[in-house]
Amino acid sequence: MTHLEVRELSPEFGVEVLGFDPKAPLDDATREQLRDLFDTRRLLLFRDIDLSHEEQARLCTMLIRKGEAETIEAMGSRESFISNKLDDGIAPFGRLQFHGDTMWADKPYQVLSLYGTDVQQPAAPTIFVDAVGAWKTLPEDLRRRAEGREVLQTAGAVRRGNMSGVLLTEVENPPSTVTRINYTHPRTGETVLHICEQMTRNVLGMSDAESEDLLTSLFAHLYQPERQVGHDWREGDLVVFDNIALQHSRARVSKEGPARTLRKVASPMPRLRPDQLPRWKAEAA
Ligand SMILES: [Fe+2]
């Protein structure tokens, strides 16, 4: 069995895994160990590795699909990059508020991975919070107000809180879905505080004022500074995280600044029409 060394990144979530070779075949015990770490620690960091698109996709699929063939068919065969330098880069500038990718889909990504292919310093960090831990520690009065309530999750158009420098996107026909605030994680069965500042429009069955008041109180708990863990990017870093249990945000990136190109692989991919895809507009004032 491959011997992996594991180091905690924070008491709540995240581990750095040392000794992993993405080119070597994986034995069953190592697969189990990585799946178990992914389910319990929610974020895996591998540093200084050389990783192809296919190897990245295979690792992601393996982490969420027990017993199934590790194929990349569900990931899309085209490579995509978060980048301020490539012409077709995703989210090429600005700041990103906290969100889970595709939270507006009926089946949001379970796994999201980013691999640093071109990273110059200083690179804007990605910042994570744990929405499972947030539900567990929610004060009793807030839990009573939130439990069983439904929210509308939508792509592209929510504006709230500190918008300074936020990347504004335009979506012709934004996809949306309705979910419980206390959301059951599809793989681990844990309860997730499933709202985010970027995509949760409102609480159903409440006035706008009541809805925003409840969401603001929940966000204050979820995004407390002590809950946030940043990752400072270096080239050759792979971060694989549970996109439902964790949310992420990003400090400001500019087109003129240091290169920051991260290859993104996620699963399962929702099927979208062209009019449901975002266009990057401008930074908010
Ligand atoms: Fe994202």
Tab-separated table of C-alpha atoms and ligand atoms in Angstrom:
chain	number	residue	atom	x	y	z
A	1	MET	CA	0.000	0.000	0.000
A	2	THR	CA	1.170	3.518	-0.784
A	3	HIS	CA	2.127	5.273	2.411
A	4	LEU	CA	0.442	8.662	2.633
A	5	GLU	CA	1.320	11.185	5.289
A	6	VAL	CA	-1.505	13.466	6.387
A	7	ARG	CA	-1.254	16.909	8.016
A	8	GLU	CA	-4.184	18.905	9.363
A	9	LEU	CA	-4.722	22.323	7.782
A	10	SER	CA	-7.190	23.532	10.430
A	11	PRO	CA	-8.959	21.888	13.383
A	12	GLU	CA	-12.309	21.879	11.521
A	13	PHE	CA	-11.465	20.756	7.997
A	14	GLY	CA	-8.749	20.242	5.395
A	15	VAL	CA	-5.659	18.060	5.223
A	16	GLU	CA	-2.476	18.168	3.232
A	17	VAL	CA	-1.671	14.744	1.773
A	18	LEU	CA	2.006	13.939	1.194
A	19	GLY	CA	3.430	11.019	-0.744
A	20	PHE	CA	0.678	10.778	-3.364
A	21	ASP	CA	1.803	9.985	-6.913
A	22	PRO	CA	-0.958	10.726	-9.456
A	23	LYS	CA	0.901	8.697	-12.128
A	24	ALA	CA	1.004	5.469	-10.096
A	25	PRO	CA	-1.907	2.984	-10.041
A	26	LEU	CA	-3.966	3.231	-6.856
A	27	ASP	CA	-4.477	0.189	-4.647
A	28	ASP	CA	-7.821	-0.396	-2.903
A	29	ALA	CA	-6.588	0.534	0.557
A	30	THR	CA	-5.260	3.889	-0.675
A	31	ARG	CA	-8.528	4.630	-2.484
A	32	GLU	CA	-10.440	3.916	0.724
A	33	GLN	CA	-8.090	6.098	2.735
A	34	LEU	CA	-8.497	9.025	0.305
A	35	ARG	CA	-12.304	8.659	0.154
A	36	ASP	CA	-12.487	8.521	3.915
A	37	LEU	CA	-10.296	11.629	4.252
A	38	PHE	CA	-12.425	13.423	1.651
A	39	ASP	CA	-15.697	12.599	3.454
A	40	THR	CA	-14.435	13.441	6.937
A	41	ARG	CA	-12.006	16.315	6.246
A	42	ARG	CA	-13.790	17.762	3.139
A	43	LEU	CA	-10.654	19.275	1.546
A	44	LEU	CA	-7.459	17.602	0.341
A	45	LEU	CA	-4.340	19.562	-0.610
A	46	PHE	CA	-1.527	18.010	-2.648
A	47	ARG	CA	1.549	20.181	-3.301
A	48	ASP	CA	4.273	20.097	-5.935
A	49	ILE	CA	2.611	17.490	-8.105
A	50	ASP	CA	2.634	17.072	-11.866
A	51	LEU	CA	-0.937	16.344	-12.918
A	52	SER	CA	-2.642	15.872	-16.300
A	53	HIS	CA	-6.283	16.769	-16.900
A	54	GLU	CA	-7.175	13.105	-17.089
A	55	GLU	CA	-5.393	12.264	-13.822
A	56	GLN	CA	-7.189	15.148	-12.103
A	57	ALA	CA	-10.560	13.926	-13.398
A	58	ARG	CA	-9.853	10.324	-12.421
A	59	LEU	CA	-8.973	11.308	-8.858
A	60	CYS	CA	-12.149	13.434	-8.527
A	61	THR	CA	-14.394	10.659	-9.841
A	62	MET	CA	-12.781	8.092	-7.581
A	63	LEU	CA	-13.436	10.220	-4.481
A	64	ILE	CA	-17.217	10.323	-4.956
A	65	ARG	CA	-18.058	7.110	-6.847
A	66	LYS	CA	-17.423	3.970	-4.894
A	67	GLY	CA	-17.174	0.852	-6.997
A	68	GLU	CA	-17.677	2.581	-10.323
A	69	ALA	CA	-15.198	2.809	-13.122
A	70	GLU	CA	-13.019	5.863	-12.789
A	71	THR	CA	-13.779	7.583	-16.051
A	72	ILE	CA	-13.775	11.239	-16.988
A	73	GLU	CA	-16.932	11.081	-19.077
A	74	ALA	CA	-19.007	13.004	-16.517
A	75	MET	CA	-16.409	15.741	-16.152
A	76	GLY	CA	-16.487	16.925	-19.729
A	77	SER	CA	-13.537	16.184	-21.952
A	78	ARG	CA	-12.665	19.838	-22.523
A	79	GLU	CA	-10.220	21.444	-20.138
A	80	SER	CA	-11.423	24.592	-18.395
A	81	PHE	CA	-9.402	27.139	-16.459
A	82	ILE	CA	-10.061	29.837	-13.889
A	83	SER	CA	-7.671	32.405	-15.334
A	84	ASN	CA	-6.895	36.110	-15.555
A	85	LYS	CA	-4.571	35.471	-18.541
A	86	LEU	CA	-6.186	32.950	-20.907
A	87	ASP	CA	-8.668	34.312	-23.467
A	88	ASP	CA	-11.421	31.906	-22.428
A	89	GLY	CA	-10.574	31.961	-18.698
A	90	ILE	CA	-13.449	31.573	-16.202
A	91	ALA	CA	-14.002	34.406	-13.673
A	92	PRO	CA	-11.067	36.366	-15.159
A	93	PHE	CA	-11.081	39.340	-12.754
A	94	GLY	CA	-12.617	40.760	-9.587
A	95	ARG	CA	-13.520	39.346	-6.235
A	96	LEU	CA	-15.898	36.419	-5.626
A	97	GLN	CA	-18.282	36.283	-2.676
A	98	PHE	CA	-18.806	33.020	-0.812
A	99	HIS	CA	-20.656	30.339	-2.787
A	100	GLY	CA	-20.793	26.691	-3.676
A	101	ASP	CA	-20.418	26.196	-7.445
A	102	THR	CA	-23.747	25.305	-9.107
A	103	MET	CA	-25.709	25.687	-5.859
A	104	TRP	CA	-28.578	26.701	-8.189
A	105	ALA	CA	-28.651	23.197	-9.757
A	106	ASP	CA	-30.774	20.271	-8.613
A	107	LYS	CA	-27.563	18.285	-8.256
A	108	PRO	CA	-24.702	20.648	-7.435
A	109	TYR	CA	-21.104	19.519	-7.931
A	110	GLN	CA	-20.114	17.125	-5.149
A	111	VAL	CA	-16.440	17.491	-5.875
A	112	LEU	CA	-14.526	20.472	-7.200
A	113	SER	CA	-10.800	20.540	-7.832
A	114	LEU	CA	-8.379	23.266	-8.817
A	115	TYR	CA	-4.825	22.672	-9.999
A	116	GLY	CA	-2.317	25.532	-10.303
A	117	THR	CA	-0.865	25.401	-13.826
A	118	ASP	CA	0.484	28.976	-13.993
A	119	VAL	CA	0.733	30.824	-10.700
A	120	GLN	CA	2.829	33.919	-10.063
A	121	GLN	CA	3.133	35.612	-6.684
A	122	PRO	CA	1.409	37.148	-4.928
A	123	ALA	CA	-1.591	35.032	-6.024
A	124	ALA	CA	-5.030	35.834	-4.617
A	125	PRO	CA	-6.033	33.156	-2.096
A	126	THR	CA	-9.150	30.995	-2.200
A	127	ILE	CA	-10.948	31.119	1.152
A	128	PHE	CA	-13.069	28.277	2.501
A	129	VAL	CA	-15.749	27.881	5.204
A	130	ASP	CA	-17.392	24.696	6.441
A	131	ALA	CA	-21.197	24.772	6.082
A	132	VAL	CA	-21.617	21.439	7.922
A	133	GLY	CA	-19.723	22.770	10.932
A	134	ALA	CA	-21.800	25.953	10.670
A	135	TRP	CA	-25.089	24.038	10.958
A	136	LYS	CA	-23.768	21.994	13.905
A	137	THR	CA	-22.807	25.129	15.825
A	138	LEU	CA	-25.830	27.242	14.873
A	139	PRO	CA	-27.329	28.935	17.983
A	140	GLU	CA	-30.649	27.369	19.005
A	141	ASP	CA	-32.824	30.433	18.238
A	142	LEU	CA	-31.421	30.713	14.710
A	143	ARG	CA	-31.819	26.991	14.126
A	144	ARG	CA	-35.501	27.218	15.092
A	145	ARG	CA	-36.056	30.119	12.653
A	146	ALA	CA	-34.230	28.378	9.793
A	147	GLU	CA	-35.101	24.688	10.090
A	148	GLY	CA	-37.500	23.426	7.420
A	149	ARG	CA	-37.501	26.740	5.536
A	150	GLU	CA	-36.934	26.752	1.792
A	151	VAL	CA	-34.817	29.178	-0.225
A	152	LEU	CA	-34.490	30.089	-3.896
A	153	GLN	CA	-30.952	29.541	-5.207
A	154	THR	CA	-30.195	31.313	-8.464
A	155	ALA	CA	-27.241	31.989	-10.756
A	156	GLY	CA	-25.880	35.400	-11.514
A	157	ALA	CA	-28.162	38.059	-10.123
A	158	VAL	CA	-28.046	38.290	-6.316
A	159	ARG	CA	-26.607	41.573	-4.972
A	160	ARG	CA	-26.036	42.020	-1.245
A	161	GLY	CA	-23.488	42.810	1.446
A	162	ASN	CA	-20.120	44.300	0.585
A	163	MET	CA	-20.083	44.276	-3.220
A	164	SER	CA	-16.865	46.274	-3.620
A	165	GLY	CA	-14.757	44.761	-6.410
A	166	VAL	CA	-17.119	41.809	-6.875
A	167	LEU	CA	-17.151	40.276	-10.367
A	168	LEU	CA	-20.607	40.916	-11.802
A	169	THR	CA	-21.970	38.328	-14.191
A	170	GLU	CA	-24.884	38.366	-16.591
A	171	VAL	CA	-26.999	35.317	-17.339
A	172	GLU	CA	-29.776	35.578	-19.925
A	173	ASN	CA	-31.945	32.879	-18.316
A	174	PRO	CA	-30.459	32.142	-14.892
A	175	PRO	CA	-31.006	28.554	-13.760
A	176	SER	CA	-32.473	28.220	-10.266
A	177	THR	CA	-33.680	25.660	-7.766
A	178	VAL	CA	-35.474	25.538	-4.407
A	179	THR	CA	-33.728	23.801	-1.496
A	180	ARG	CA	-34.072	23.486	2.284
A	181	ILE	CA	-31.819	25.705	4.394
A	182	ASN	CA	-31.000	22.544	6.373
A	183	TYR	CA	-29.886	20.473	3.403
A	184	THR	CA	-28.977	16.803	3.583
A	185	HIS	CA	-25.585	16.061	2.073
A	186	PRO	CA	-26.143	13.492	-0.721
A	187	ARG	CA	-23.129	11.352	0.176
A	188	THR	CA	-22.452	11.742	3.891
A	189	GLY	CA	-26.033	12.375	5.108
A	190	GLU	CA	-24.813	15.274	7.253
A	191	THR	CA	-26.844	18.469	7.557
A	192	VAL	CA	-25.451	21.463	5.655
A	193	LEU	CA	-26.312	25.138	6.238
A	194	HIS	CA	-27.148	25.512	2.558
A	195	ILE	CA	-27.332	29.221	1.789
A	196	CYS	CA	-24.720	31.537	0.328
A	197	GLU	CA	-24.309	35.277	-0.097
A	198	GLN	CA	-23.717	35.010	-3.873
A	199	MET	CA	-26.622	32.784	-4.976
A	200	THR	CA	-29.371	32.571	-2.329
A	201	ARG	CA	-32.076	35.005	-3.451
A	202	ASN	CA	-34.638	34.749	-0.632
A	203	VAL	CA	-36.431	32.597	1.921
A	204	LEU	CA	-39.798	31.426	0.575
A	205	GLY	CA	-42.975	32.375	2.455
A	206	MET	CA	-41.463	35.443	4.161
A	207	SER	CA	-41.546	39.150	3.393
A	208	ASP	CA	-38.382	40.522	1.751
A	209	ALA	CA	-37.394	42.237	5.009
A	210	GLU	CA	-37.900	39.094	7.142
A	211	SER	CA	-36.080	36.969	4.599
A	212	GLU	CA	-33.053	39.276	4.408
A	213	ASP	CA	-32.990	39.576	8.207
A	214	LEU	CA	-32.830	35.786	8.631
A	215	LEU	CA	-30.250	35.343	5.874
A	216	THR	CA	-28.065	38.137	7.274
A	217	SER	CA	-28.063	36.474	10.722
A	218	LEU	CA	-27.200	33.095	9.189
A	219	PHE	CA	-24.413	34.593	7.049
A	220	ALA	CA	-22.941	36.315	10.124
A	221	HIS	CA	-22.609	32.874	11.734
A	222	LEU	CA	-21.445	31.013	8.605
A	223	TYR	CA	-18.815	33.551	7.534
A	224	GLN	CA	-17.332	34.492	10.942
A	225	PRO	CA	-13.649	35.288	10.378
A	226	GLU	CA	-12.580	32.426	12.728
A	227	ARG	CA	-14.339	29.917	10.456
A	228	GLN	CA	-12.465	31.011	7.317
A	229	VAL	CA	-9.415	29.115	6.079
A	230	GLY	CA	-7.392	30.568	3.182
A	231	HIS	CA	-5.314	28.706	0.659
A	232	ASP	CA	-2.309	30.587	-0.767
A	233	TRP	CA	-1.698	29.255	-4.265
A	234	ARG	CA	1.571	27.972	-5.642
A	235	GLU	CA	2.132	26.370	-9.018
A	236	GLY	CA	1.699	22.589	-8.780
A	237	ASP	CA	-0.913	22.785	-5.985
A	238	LEU	CA	-3.994	20.597	-6.283
A	239	VAL	CA	-6.920	21.393	-3.982
A	240	VAL	CA	-9.841	18.956	-4.095
A	241	PHE	CA	-12.840	19.897	-1.994
A	242	ASP	CA	-16.394	18.913	-1.139
A	243	ASN	CA	-18.361	21.629	-2.943
A	244	ILE	CA	-21.537	21.027	-0.900
A	245	ALA	CA	-20.053	20.840	2.609
A	246	LEU	CA	-17.635	23.718	1.983
A	247	GLN	CA	-18.132	27.120	0.394
A	248	HIS	CA	-15.381	29.210	-1.170
A	249	SER	CA	-14.655	32.829	-2.014
A	250	ARG	CA	-11.759	34.609	-3.684
A	251	ALA	CA	-9.827	37.785	-3.048
A	252	ARG	CA	-9.591	40.291	-5.920
A	253	VAL	CA	-7.798	39.277	-9.123
A	254	SER	CA	-6.921	41.705	-11.938
A	255	LYS	CA	-6.122	41.108	-15.595
A	256	GLU	CA	-2.871	43.072	-15.211
A	257	GLY	CA	-1.782	41.334	-11.997
A	258	PRO	CA	0.317	38.185	-11.515
A	259	ALA	CA	-0.796	35.150	-13.550
A	260	ARG	CA	-3.309	32.976	-11.742
A	261	THR	CA	-4.427	30.033	-13.856
A	262	LEU	CA	-6.100	27.080	-12.157
A	263	ARG	CA	-7.399	24.056	-14.052
A	264	LYS	CA	-10.899	23.235	-12.835
A	265	VAL	CA	-12.461	19.772	-12.795
A	266	ALA	CA	-15.830	19.192	-11.126
A	267	SER	CA	-18.521	16.533	-10.974
A	268	PRO	CA	-21.341	15.881	-11.642
A	269	MET	CA	-21.695	18.511	-14.398
A	270	PRO	CA	-25.197	19.986	-14.873
A	271	ARG	CA	-26.349	20.244	-18.485
A	272	LEU	CA	-26.815	23.902	-19.426
A	273	ARG	CA	-28.128	25.691	-22.485
A	274	PRO	CA	-26.017	28.583	-23.859
A	275	ASP	CA	-28.516	31.123	-22.463
A	276	GLN	CA	-27.930	29.755	-18.932
A	277	LEU	CA	-24.170	30.364	-19.018
A	278	PRO	CA	-22.647	33.409	-17.283
A	279	ARG	CA	-20.941	36.290	-19.064
A	280	TRP	CA	-18.358	38.299	-17.108
A	281	LYS	CA	-19.454	41.924	-17.044
A	282	ALA	CA	-17.496	44.238	-14.750
A	283	GLU	CA	-16.340	44.720	-11.193
A	284	ALA	CA	-18.861	46.315	-8.834
A	285	ALA	CA	-17.888	49.793	-7.648
B	1	FE	FE	-16.459	28.934	-7.457
